[in-house]
Amino acid sequence: MKTLNVSLASLLAALVAGCAPHFGLTMKVPPIPQAQHVEPEGADAAALQVKVGAFEDARLSTTIAEVDNREIPSAGSAGAEVQEGFERYFKDVGVRIVRRDAPILEGEISEWSSKVLPGFPSSDAEAKAKIRVTVKDSEYHVLYRGVFSGEATVSHPLLDEEHVRELLGQAMAAAIEAAVTDEMLRSQLSRGRIE
């Protein structure tokens, strides 16, 4: 009977280990997915223009994922992904992206991370993103400052690195969407209205 209990315990441990997510030593910064909740806004948005500047990676830690208490650092440029995400999302709503003579939007990434909790029959993961955004006029006077955040969660029986990268992208997308649709931020862009 004792041998049977040990065998069952070993089998259960093997099953749980087999369901545990596998991740590499680093995780590439994910791309920002297509916007889910922004749509072209017509003449009002088309009359706005913005220059999207650099986003600094100001996270206190380079850890982008924590998997069962193991920290996985990010690889790649988080700032470049966020900058490209802002340009794409502004274009999606109809705001013109220009290189000069327009309000400048820039900022920093203060949080972009995920936590994975392996389990049976499925593993859970959550991701959080937070960005600080500054809008300046063409002479670099600060017009606006704001903080935007986003979150995403998933539960999956075969959770892997690609699922977590997708989740991270969704969290940052939510933060960018919140900024792009923010009325106070948009009102500052109107200072660069096309006549």
mmCIF file with all atom_site columns, C-alpha atoms in Angstrom:
data_model
loop_
_atom_site.group_PDB
_atom_site.id
_atom_site.type_symbol
_atom_site.label_atom_id
_atom_site.label_alt_id
_atom_site.label_comp_id
_atom_site.label_asym_id
_atom_site.label_entity_id
_atom_site.label_seq_id
_atom_site.pdbx_PDB_ins_code
_atom_site.Cartn_x
_atom_site.Cartn_y
_atom_site.Cartn_z
_atom_site.occupancy
_atom_site.B_iso_or_equiv
_atom_site.pdbx_formal_charge
_atom_site.auth_seq_id
_atom_site.auth_comp_id
_atom_site.auth_asym_id
_atom_site.auth_atom_id
_atom_site.pdbx_PDB_model_num
ATOM 1   C CA . MET A 1 1   ? 0.000   0.000  0.000   1.00 0.00 ? 1   MET A CA 1
ATOM 2   C CA . LYS A 1 2   ? 2.872   2.339  0.848   1.00 0.00 ? 2   LYS A CA 1
ATOM 3   C CA . THR A 1 3   ? 4.438   1.679  -2.579  1.00 0.00 ? 3   THR A CA 1
ATOM 4   C CA . LEU A 1 4   ? 1.127   2.501  -4.281  1.00 0.00 ? 4   LEU A CA 1
ATOM 5   C CA . ASN A 1 5   ? 0.884   5.870  -2.414  1.00 0.00 ? 5   ASN A CA 1
ATOM 6   C CA . VAL A 1 6   ? 4.455   6.766  -3.392  1.00 0.00 ? 6   VAL A CA 1
ATOM 7   C CA . SER A 1 7   ? 3.736   5.807  -7.027  1.00 0.00 ? 7   SER A CA 1
ATOM 8   C CA . LEU A 1 8   ? 0.555   7.899  -7.111  1.00 0.00 ? 8   LEU A CA 1
ATOM 9   C CA . ALA A 1 9   ? 2.372   10.876 -5.569  1.00 0.00 ? 9   ALA A CA 1
ATOM 10  C CA . SER A 1 10  ? 5.176   10.544 -8.133  1.00 0.00 ? 10  SER A CA 1
ATOM 11  C CA . LEU A 1 11  ? 2.660   10.322 -10.978 1.00 0.00 ? 11  LEU A CA 1
ATOM 12  C CA . LEU A 1 12  ? 0.787   13.411 -9.746  1.00 0.00 ? 12  LEU A CA 1
ATOM 13  C CA . ALA A 1 13  ? 4.067   15.348 -9.413  1.00 0.00 ? 13  ALA A CA 1
ATOM 14  C CA . ALA A 1 14  ? 5.010   14.352 -12.960 1.00 0.00 ? 14  ALA A CA 1
ATOM 15  C CA . LEU A 1 15  ? 1.609   15.478 -14.293 1.00 0.00 ? 15  LEU A CA 1
ATOM 16  C CA . VAL A 1 16  ? 1.854   18.865 -12.574 1.00 0.00 ? 16  VAL A CA 1
ATOM 17  C CA . ALA A 1 17  ? 5.441   19.313 -13.799 1.00 0.00 ? 17  ALA A CA 1
ATOM 18  C CA . GLY A 1 18  ? 4.327   18.362 -17.292 1.00 0.00 ? 18  GLY A CA 1
ATOM 19  C CA . CYS A 1 19  ? 1.682   21.119 -17.204 1.00 0.00 ? 19  CYS A CA 1
ATOM 20  C CA . ALA A 1 20  ? 4.113   23.761 -15.905 1.00 0.00 ? 20  ALA A CA 1
ATOM 21  C CA . PRO A 1 21  ? 4.848   26.434 -18.514 1.00 0.00 ? 21  PRO A CA 1
ATOM 22  C CA . HIS A 1 22  ? 8.275   26.408 -20.169 1.00 0.00 ? 22  HIS A CA 1
ATOM 23  C CA . PHE A 1 23  ? 10.083  29.706 -20.678 1.00 0.00 ? 23  PHE A CA 1
ATOM 24  C CA . GLY A 1 24  ? 13.537  30.701 -21.868 1.00 0.00 ? 24  GLY A CA 1
ATOM 25  C CA . LEU A 1 25  ? 16.178  32.702 -20.013 1.00 0.00 ? 25  LEU A CA 1
ATOM 26  C CA . THR A 1 26  ? 14.939  35.977 -21.543 1.00 0.00 ? 26  THR A CA 1
ATOM 27  C CA . MET A 1 27  ? 11.683  37.077 -23.164 1.00 0.00 ? 27  MET A CA 1
ATOM 28  C CA . LYS A 1 28  ? 11.540  39.305 -26.222 1.00 0.00 ? 28  LYS A CA 1
ATOM 29  C CA . VAL A 1 29  ? 9.500   42.484 -25.745 1.00 0.00 ? 29  VAL A CA 1
ATOM 30  C CA . PRO A 1 30  ? 6.153   41.835 -27.469 1.00 0.00 ? 30  PRO A CA 1
ATOM 31  C CA . PRO A 1 31  ? 4.715   43.906 -30.299 1.00 0.00 ? 31  PRO A CA 1
ATOM 32  C CA . ILE A 1 32  ? 1.648   46.001 -29.573 1.00 0.00 ? 32  ILE A CA 1
ATOM 33  C CA . PRO A 1 33  ? -1.430  44.292 -31.086 1.00 0.00 ? 33  PRO A CA 1
ATOM 34  C CA . GLN A 1 34  ? -3.971  45.979 -33.343 1.00 0.00 ? 34  GLN A CA 1
ATOM 35  C CA . ALA A 1 35  ? -6.264  48.428 -31.558 1.00 0.00 ? 35  ALA A CA 1
ATOM 36  C CA . GLN A 1 36  ? -9.490  46.848 -30.300 1.00 0.00 ? 36  GLN A CA 1
ATOM 37  C CA . HIS A 1 37  ? -11.448 49.889 -29.120 1.00 0.00 ? 37  HIS A CA 1
ATOM 38  C CA . VAL A 1 38  ? -10.357 52.764 -31.352 1.00 0.00 ? 38  VAL A CA 1
ATOM 39  C CA . GLU A 1 39  ? -11.960 53.654 -34.663 1.00 0.00 ? 39  GLU A CA 1
ATOM 40  C CA . PRO A 1 40  ? -11.537 56.442 -37.216 1.00 0.00 ? 40  PRO A CA 1
ATOM 41  C CA . GLU A 1 41  ? -13.162 59.582 -35.845 1.00 0.00 ? 41  GLU A CA 1
ATOM 42  C CA . GLY A 1 42  ? -13.639 61.682 -38.978 1.00 0.00 ? 42  GLY A CA 1
ATOM 43  C CA . ALA A 1 43  ? -12.981 65.395 -39.422 1.00 0.00 ? 43  ALA A CA 1
ATOM 44  C CA . ASP A 1 44  ? -12.267 66.202 -35.754 1.00 0.00 ? 44  ASP A CA 1
ATOM 45  C CA . ALA A 1 45  ? -9.395  63.729 -35.544 1.00 0.00 ? 45  ALA A CA 1
ATOM 46  C CA . ALA A 1 46  ? -8.185  64.480 -39.080 1.00 0.00 ? 46  ALA A CA 1
ATOM 47  C CA . ALA A 1 47  ? -7.700  68.121 -38.041 1.00 0.00 ? 47  ALA A CA 1
ATOM 48  C CA . LEU A 1 48  ? -5.207  67.041 -35.357 1.00 0.00 ? 48  LEU A CA 1
ATOM 49  C CA . GLN A 1 49  ? -1.531  66.293 -35.793 1.00 0.00 ? 49  GLN A CA 1
ATOM 50  C CA . VAL A 1 50  ? 1.182   65.009 -33.474 1.00 0.00 ? 50  VAL A CA 1
ATOM 51  C CA . LYS A 1 51  ? 4.836   64.132 -33.488 1.00 0.00 ? 51  LYS A CA 1
ATOM 52  C CA . VAL A 1 52  ? 5.413   60.948 -31.476 1.00 0.00 ? 52  VAL A CA 1
ATOM 53  C CA . GLY A 1 53  ? 8.757   61.166 -29.710 1.00 0.00 ? 53  GLY A CA 1
ATOM 54  C CA . ALA A 1 54  ? 10.804  58.640 -27.786 1.00 0.00 ? 54  ALA A CA 1
ATOM 55  C CA . PHE A 1 55  ? 9.599   56.554 -24.869 1.00 0.00 ? 55  PHE A CA 1
ATOM 56  C CA . GLU A 1 56  ? 12.193  55.795 -22.218 1.00 0.00 ? 56  GLU A CA 1
ATOM 57  C CA . ASP A 1 57  ? 12.221  52.421 -20.507 1.00 0.00 ? 57  ASP A CA 1
ATOM 58  C CA . ALA A 1 58  ? 12.111  53.637 -16.893 1.00 0.00 ? 58  ALA A CA 1
ATOM 59  C CA . ARG A 1 59  ? 11.077  50.363 -15.278 1.00 0.00 ? 59  ARG A CA 1
ATOM 60  C CA . LEU A 1 60  ? 12.758  49.699 -11.935 1.00 0.00 ? 60  LEU A CA 1
ATOM 61  C CA . SER A 1 61  ? 13.508  46.144 -13.068 1.00 0.00 ? 61  SER A CA 1
ATOM 62  C CA . THR A 1 62  ? 14.069  44.569 -16.488 1.00 0.00 ? 62  THR A CA 1
ATOM 63  C CA . THR A 1 63  ? 12.000  41.566 -15.356 1.00 0.00 ? 63  THR A CA 1
ATOM 64  C CA . ILE A 1 64  ? 9.143   41.216 -17.834 1.00 0.00 ? 64  ILE A CA 1
ATOM 65  C CA . ALA A 1 65  ? 7.833   37.898 -16.511 1.00 0.00 ? 65  ALA A CA 1
ATOM 66  C CA . GLU A 1 66  ? 7.888   36.112 -13.188 1.00 0.00 ? 66  GLU A CA 1
ATOM 67  C CA . VAL A 1 67  ? 7.187   32.419 -13.614 1.00 0.00 ? 67  VAL A CA 1
ATOM 68  C CA . ASP A 1 68  ? 6.772   30.413 -10.420 1.00 0.00 ? 68  ASP A CA 1
ATOM 69  C CA . ASN A 1 69  ? 9.112   32.884 -8.597  1.00 0.00 ? 69  ASN A CA 1
ATOM 70  C CA . ARG A 1 70  ? 11.708  32.811 -11.408 1.00 0.00 ? 70  ARG A CA 1
ATOM 71  C CA . GLU A 1 71  ? 12.433  36.235 -12.897 1.00 0.00 ? 71  GLU A CA 1
ATOM 72  C CA . ILE A 1 72  ? 12.810  36.499 -16.676 1.00 0.00 ? 72  ILE A CA 1
ATOM 73  C CA . PRO A 1 73  ? 14.373  39.723 -18.035 1.00 0.00 ? 73  PRO A CA 1
ATOM 74  C CA . SER A 1 74  ? 13.199  41.372 -21.222 1.00 0.00 ? 74  SER A CA 1
ATOM 75  C CA . ALA A 1 75  ? 15.167  41.473 -24.471 1.00 0.00 ? 75  ALA A CA 1
ATOM 76  C CA . GLY A 1 76  ? 14.677  44.161 -27.106 1.00 0.00 ? 76  GLY A CA 1
ATOM 77  C CA . SER A 1 77  ? 13.558  47.794 -26.981 1.00 0.00 ? 77  SER A CA 1
ATOM 78  C CA . ALA A 1 78  ? 10.393  48.357 -24.973 1.00 0.00 ? 78  ALA A CA 1
ATOM 79  C CA . GLY A 1 79  ? 10.525  52.080 -25.775 1.00 0.00 ? 79  GLY A CA 1
ATOM 80  C CA . ALA A 1 80  ? 10.598  51.502 -29.539 1.00 0.00 ? 80  ALA A CA 1
ATOM 81  C CA . GLU A 1 81  ? 7.572   49.167 -29.358 1.00 0.00 ? 81  GLU A CA 1
ATOM 82  C CA . VAL A 1 82  ? 5.545   51.692 -27.359 1.00 0.00 ? 82  VAL A CA 1
ATOM 83  C CA . GLN A 1 83  ? 6.509   54.573 -29.672 1.00 0.00 ? 83  GLN A CA 1
ATOM 84  C CA . GLU A 1 84  ? 5.457   52.537 -32.722 1.00 0.00 ? 84  GLU A CA 1
ATOM 85  C CA . GLY A 1 85  ? 2.230   51.560 -30.940 1.00 0.00 ? 85  GLY A CA 1
ATOM 86  C CA . PHE A 1 86  ? 1.337   55.205 -30.315 1.00 0.00 ? 86  PHE A CA 1
ATOM 87  C CA . GLU A 1 87  ? 2.006   56.148 -33.943 1.00 0.00 ? 87  GLU A CA 1
ATOM 88  C CA . ARG A 1 88  ? -0.192  53.309 -35.209 1.00 0.00 ? 88  ARG A CA 1
ATOM 89  C CA . TYR A 1 89  ? -3.039  53.991 -32.761 1.00 0.00 ? 89  TYR A CA 1
ATOM 90  C CA . PHE A 1 90  ? -3.094  57.727 -33.551 1.00 0.00 ? 90  PHE A CA 1
ATOM 91  C CA . LYS A 1 91  ? -3.236  56.861 -37.269 1.00 0.00 ? 91  LYS A CA 1
ATOM 92  C CA . ASP A 1 92  ? -6.088  54.424 -36.534 1.00 0.00 ? 92  ASP A CA 1
ATOM 93  C CA . VAL A 1 93  ? -8.245  57.250 -35.120 1.00 0.00 ? 93  VAL A CA 1
ATOM 94  C CA . GLY A 1 94  ? -7.276  59.589 -37.973 1.00 0.00 ? 94  GLY A CA 1
ATOM 95  C CA . VAL A 1 95  ? -4.729  61.864 -36.260 1.00 0.00 ? 95  VAL A CA 1
ATOM 96  C CA . ARG A 1 96  ? -1.909  62.876 -38.618 1.00 0.00 ? 96  ARG A CA 1
ATOM 97  C CA . ILE A 1 97  ? 1.626   61.819 -37.639 1.00 0.00 ? 97  ILE A CA 1
ATOM 98  C CA . VAL A 1 98  ? 4.138   64.516 -38.593 1.00 0.00 ? 98  VAL A CA 1
ATOM 99  C CA . ARG A 1 99  ? 7.851   65.082 -38.025 1.00 0.00 ? 99  ARG A CA 1
ATOM 100 C CA . ARG A 1 100 ? 7.824   68.792 -37.048 1.00 0.00 ? 100 ARG A CA 1
ATOM 101 C CA . ASP A 1 101 ? 5.709   71.864 -36.265 1.00 0.00 ? 101 ASP A CA 1
ATOM 102 C CA . ALA A 1 102 ? 3.230   69.951 -34.122 1.00 0.00 ? 102 ALA A CA 1
ATOM 103 C CA . PRO A 1 103 ? 2.704   69.032 -30.478 1.00 0.00 ? 103 PRO A CA 1
ATOM 104 C CA . ILE A 1 104 ? 5.184   66.370 -29.357 1.00 0.00 ? 104 ILE A CA 1
ATOM 105 C CA . LEU A 1 105 ? 4.037   63.347 -27.396 1.00 0.00 ? 105 LEU A CA 1
ATOM 106 C CA . GLU A 1 106 ? 6.729   61.438 -25.505 1.00 0.00 ? 106 GLU A CA 1
ATOM 107 C CA . GLY A 1 107 ? 7.072   59.648 -22.219 1.00 0.00 ? 107 GLY A CA 1
ATOM 108 C CA . GLU A 1 108 ? 8.357   56.713 -20.244 1.00 0.00 ? 108 GLU A CA 1
ATOM 109 C CA . ILE A 1 109 ? 7.393   53.179 -19.396 1.00 0.00 ? 109 ILE A CA 1
ATOM 110 C CA . SER A 1 110 ? 7.156   52.811 -15.633 1.00 0.00 ? 110 SER A CA 1
ATOM 111 C CA . GLU A 1 111 ? 5.754   49.265 -15.603 1.00 0.00 ? 111 GLU A CA 1
ATOM 112 C CA . TRP A 1 112 ? 5.449   46.410 -18.081 1.00 0.00 ? 112 TRP A CA 1
ATOM 113 C CA . SER A 1 113 ? 5.489   43.002 -16.454 1.00 0.00 ? 113 SER A CA 1
ATOM 114 C CA . SER A 1 114 ? 3.626   39.747 -16.007 1.00 0.00 ? 114 SER A CA 1
ATOM 115 C CA . LYS A 1 115 ? 3.236   37.073 -13.382 1.00 0.00 ? 115 LYS A CA 1
ATOM 116 C CA . VAL A 1 116 ? 2.607   33.422 -14.210 1.00 0.00 ? 116 VAL A CA 1
ATOM 117 C CA . LEU A 1 117 ? 1.150   30.995 -11.680 1.00 0.00 ? 117 LEU A CA 1
ATOM 118 C CA . PRO A 1 118 ? 1.545   27.405 -12.919 1.00 0.00 ? 118 PRO A CA 1
ATOM 119 C CA . GLY A 1 119 ? -1.300  25.135 -11.912 1.00 0.00 ? 119 GLY A CA 1
ATOM 120 C CA . PHE A 1 120 ? -3.385  22.119 -12.785 1.00 0.00 ? 120 PHE A CA 1
ATOM 121 C CA . PRO A 1 121 ? -5.540  21.766 -14.843 1.00 0.00 ? 121 PRO A CA 1
ATOM 122 C CA . SER A 1 122 ? -4.629  25.272 -16.117 1.00 0.00 ? 122 SER A CA 1
ATOM 123 C CA . SER A 1 123 ? -2.095  27.990 -15.373 1.00 0.00 ? 123 SER A CA 1
ATOM 124 C CA . ASP A 1 124 ? -2.957  31.639 -14.750 1.00 0.00 ? 124 ASP A CA 1
ATOM 125 C CA . ALA A 1 125 ? -1.144  34.779 -15.850 1.00 0.00 ? 125 ALA A CA 1
ATOM 126 C CA . GLU A 1 126 ? -1.666  38.493 -15.404 1.00 0.00 ? 126 GLU A CA 1
ATOM 127 C CA . ALA A 1 127 ? 0.102   41.415 -17.079 1.00 0.00 ? 127 ALA A CA 1
ATOM 128 C CA . LYS A 1 128 ? 0.279   45.090 -16.154 1.00 0.00 ? 128 LYS A CA 1
ATOM 129 C CA . ALA A 1 129 ? 1.508   48.135 -18.039 1.00 0.00 ? 129 ALA A CA 1
ATOM 130 C CA . LYS A 1 130 ? 1.859   51.750 -16.981 1.00 0.00 ? 130 LYS A CA 1
ATOM 131 C CA . ILE A 1 131 ? 3.128   54.702 -19.031 1.00 0.00 ? 131 ILE A CA 1
ATOM 132 C CA . ARG A 1 132 ? 3.745   58.355 -18.231 1.00 0.00 ? 132 ARG A CA 1
ATOM 133 C CA . VAL A 1 133 ? 2.944   60.642 -21.145 1.00 0.00 ? 133 VAL A CA 1
ATOM 134 C CA . THR A 1 134 ? 4.011   64.248 -21.735 1.00 0.00 ? 134 THR A CA 1
ATOM 135 C CA . VAL A 1 135 ? 2.711   66.547 -24.459 1.00 0.00 ? 135 VAL A CA 1
ATOM 136 C CA . LYS A 1 136 ? 4.889   69.543 -25.384 1.00 0.00 ? 136 LYS A CA 1
ATOM 137 C CA . ASP A 1 137 ? 4.395   72.285 -27.914 1.00 0.00 ? 137 ASP A CA 1
ATOM 138 C CA . SER A 1 138 ? 6.777   72.671 -30.848 1.00 0.00 ? 138 SER A CA 1
ATOM 139 C CA . GLU A 1 139 ? 9.011   74.855 -28.642 1.00 0.00 ? 139 GLU A CA 1
ATOM 140 C CA . TYR A 1 140 ? 9.152   72.103 -25.977 1.00 0.00 ? 140 TYR A CA 1
ATOM 141 C CA . HIS A 1 141 ? 6.945   73.810 -23.358 1.00 0.00 ? 141 HIS A CA 1
ATOM 142 C CA . VAL A 1 142 ? 5.031   71.195 -21.350 1.00 0.00 ? 142 VAL A CA 1
ATOM 143 C CA . LEU A 1 143 ? 1.307   71.324 -22.124 1.00 0.00 ? 143 LEU A CA 1
ATOM 144 C CA . TYR A 1 144 ? 0.102   68.135 -20.452 1.00 0.00 ? 144 TYR A CA 1
ATOM 145 C CA . ARG A 1 145 ? 1.193   65.217 -18.309 1.00 0.00 ? 145 ARG A CA 1
ATOM 146 C CA . GLY A 1 146 ? -0.761  62.035 -17.692 1.00 0.00 ? 146 GLY A CA 1
ATOM 147 C CA . VAL A 1 147 ? -0.396  58.458 -16.463 1.00 0.00 ? 147 VAL A CA 1
ATOM 148 C CA . PHE A 1 148 ? -2.177  55.600 -18.210 1.00 0.00 ? 148 PHE A CA 1
ATOM 149 C CA . SER A 1 149 ? -2.312  51.932 -17.316 1.00 0.00 ? 149 SER A CA 1
ATOM 150 C CA . GLY A 1 150 ? -3.640  48.667 -18.664 1.00 0.00 ? 150 GLY A CA 1
ATOM 151 C CA . GLU A 1 151 ? -4.093  45.096 -17.444 1.00 0.00 ? 151 GLU A CA 1
ATOM 152 C CA . ALA A 1 152 ? -4.842  41.714 -18.962 1.00 0.00 ? 152 ALA A CA 1
ATOM 153 C CA . THR A 1 153 ? -5.330  38.199 -17.573 1.00 0.00 ? 153 THR A CA 1
ATOM 154 C CA . VAL A 1 154 ? -5.505  34.690 -19.000 1.00 0.00 ? 154 VAL A CA 1
ATOM 155 C CA . SER A 1 155 ? -6.031  31.129 -17.801 1.00 0.00 ? 155 SER A CA 1
ATOM 156 C CA . HIS A 1 156 ? -4.944  28.322 -20.113 1.00 0.00 ? 156 HIS A CA 1
ATOM 157 C CA . PRO A 1 157 ? -4.175  24.605 -19.748 1.00 0.00 ? 157 PRO A CA 1
ATOM 158 C CA . LEU A 1 158 ? -1.153  24.888 -22.073 1.00 0.00 ? 158 LEU A CA 1
ATOM 159 C CA . LEU A 1 159 ? 0.083   28.350 -21.112 1.00 0.00 ? 159 LEU A CA 1
ATOM 160 C CA . ASP A 1 160 ? 3.412   29.119 -22.777 1.00 0.00 ? 160 ASP A CA 1
ATOM 161 C CA . GLU A 1 161 ? 5.747   32.026 -23.495 1.00 0.00 ? 161 GLU A CA 1
ATOM 162 C CA . GLU A 1 162 ? 3.801   33.104 -26.581 1.00 0.00 ? 162 GLU A CA 1
ATOM 163 C CA . HIS A 1 163 ? 0.581   33.396 -24.539 1.00 0.00 ? 163 HIS A CA 1
ATOM 164 C CA . VAL A 1 164 ? 2.372   35.584 -21.998 1.00 0.00 ? 164 VAL A CA 1
ATOM 165 C CA . ARG A 1 165 ? 3.907   37.812 -24.700 1.00 0.00 ? 165 ARG A CA 1
ATOM 166 C CA . GLU A 1 166 ? 0.401   38.250 -26.158 1.00 0.00 ? 166 GLU A CA 1
ATOM 167 C CA . LEU A 1 167 ? -0.918  39.125 -22.717 1.00 0.00 ? 167 LEU A CA 1
ATOM 168 C CA . LEU A 1 168 ? 1.834   41.714 -22.198 1.00 0.00 ? 168 LEU A CA 1
ATOM 169 C CA . GLY A 1 169 ? 1.011   43.244 -25.574 1.00 0.00 ? 169 GLY A CA 1
ATOM 170 C CA . GLN A 1 170 ? -2.685  43.469 -24.624 1.00 0.00 ? 170 GLN A CA 1
ATOM 171 C CA . ALA A 1 171 ? -1.870  45.214 -21.324 1.00 0.00 ? 171 ALA A CA 1
ATOM 172 C CA . MET A 1 172 ? 0.273   47.842 -23.047 1.00 0.00 ? 172 MET A CA 1
ATOM 173 C CA . ALA A 1 173 ? -2.314  48.225 -25.813 1.00 0.00 ? 173 ALA A CA 1
ATOM 174 C CA . ALA A 1 174 ? -4.938  49.069 -23.180 1.00 0.00 ? 174 ALA A CA 1
ATOM 175 C CA . ALA A 1 175 ? -2.663  51.768 -21.724 1.00 0.00 ? 175 ALA A CA 1
ATOM 176 C CA . ILE A 1 176 ? -1.963  53.275 -25.156 1.00 0.00 ? 176 ILE A CA 1
ATOM 177 C CA . GLU A 1 177 ? -5.658  53.200 -26.109 1.00 0.00 ? 177 GLU A CA 1
ATOM 178 C CA . ALA A 1 178 ? -6.494  55.022 -22.869 1.00 0.00 ? 178 ALA A CA 1
ATOM 179 C CA . ALA A 1 179 ? -3.982  57.752 -23.744 1.00 0.00 ? 179 ALA A CA 1
ATOM 180 C CA . VAL A 1 180 ? -4.994  58.115 -27.404 1.00 0.00 ? 180 VAL A CA 1
ATOM 181 C CA . THR A 1 181 ? -8.676  58.500 -26.473 1.00 0.00 ? 181 THR A CA 1
ATOM 182 C CA . ASP A 1 182 ? -8.106  60.775 -23.453 1.00 0.00 ? 182 ASP A CA 1
ATOM 183 C CA . GLU A 1 183 ? -10.012 64.042 -23.945 1.00 0.00 ? 183 GLU A CA 1
ATOM 184 C CA . MET A 1 184 ? -7.554  66.213 -22.033 1.00 0.00 ? 184 MET A CA 1
ATOM 185 C CA . LEU A 1 185 ? -4.605  64.887 -24.032 1.00 0.00 ? 185 LEU A CA 1
ATOM 186 C CA . ARG A 1 186 ? -6.498  65.363 -27.280 1.00 0.00 ? 186 ARG A CA 1
ATOM 187 C CA . SER A 1 187 ? -7.395  68.931 -26.363 1.00 0.00 ? 187 SER A CA 1
ATOM 188 C CA . GLN A 1 188 ? -3.675  69.736 -26.190 1.00 0.00 ? 188 GLN A CA 1
ATOM 189 C CA . LEU A 1 189 ? -3.151  68.238 -29.641 1.00 0.00 ? 189 LEU A CA 1
ATOM 190 C CA . SER A 1 190 ? -5.732  70.695 -30.940 1.00 0.00 ? 190 SER A CA 1
ATOM 191 C CA . ARG A 1 191 ? -3.106  73.397 -30.513 1.00 0.00 ? 191 ARG A CA 1
ATOM 192 C CA . GLY A 1 192 ? -1.551  71.863 -33.612 1.00 0.00 ? 192 GLY A CA 1
ATOM 193 C CA . ARG A 1 193 ? -4.841  71.926 -35.533 1.00 0.00 ? 193 ARG A CA 1
ATOM 194 C CA . ILE A 1 194 ? -4.468  72.104 -39.324 1.00 0.00 ? 194 ILE A CA 1
ATOM 195 C CA . GLU A 1 195 ? -6.019  75.299 -40.725 1.00 0.00 ? 195 GLU A CA 1
#
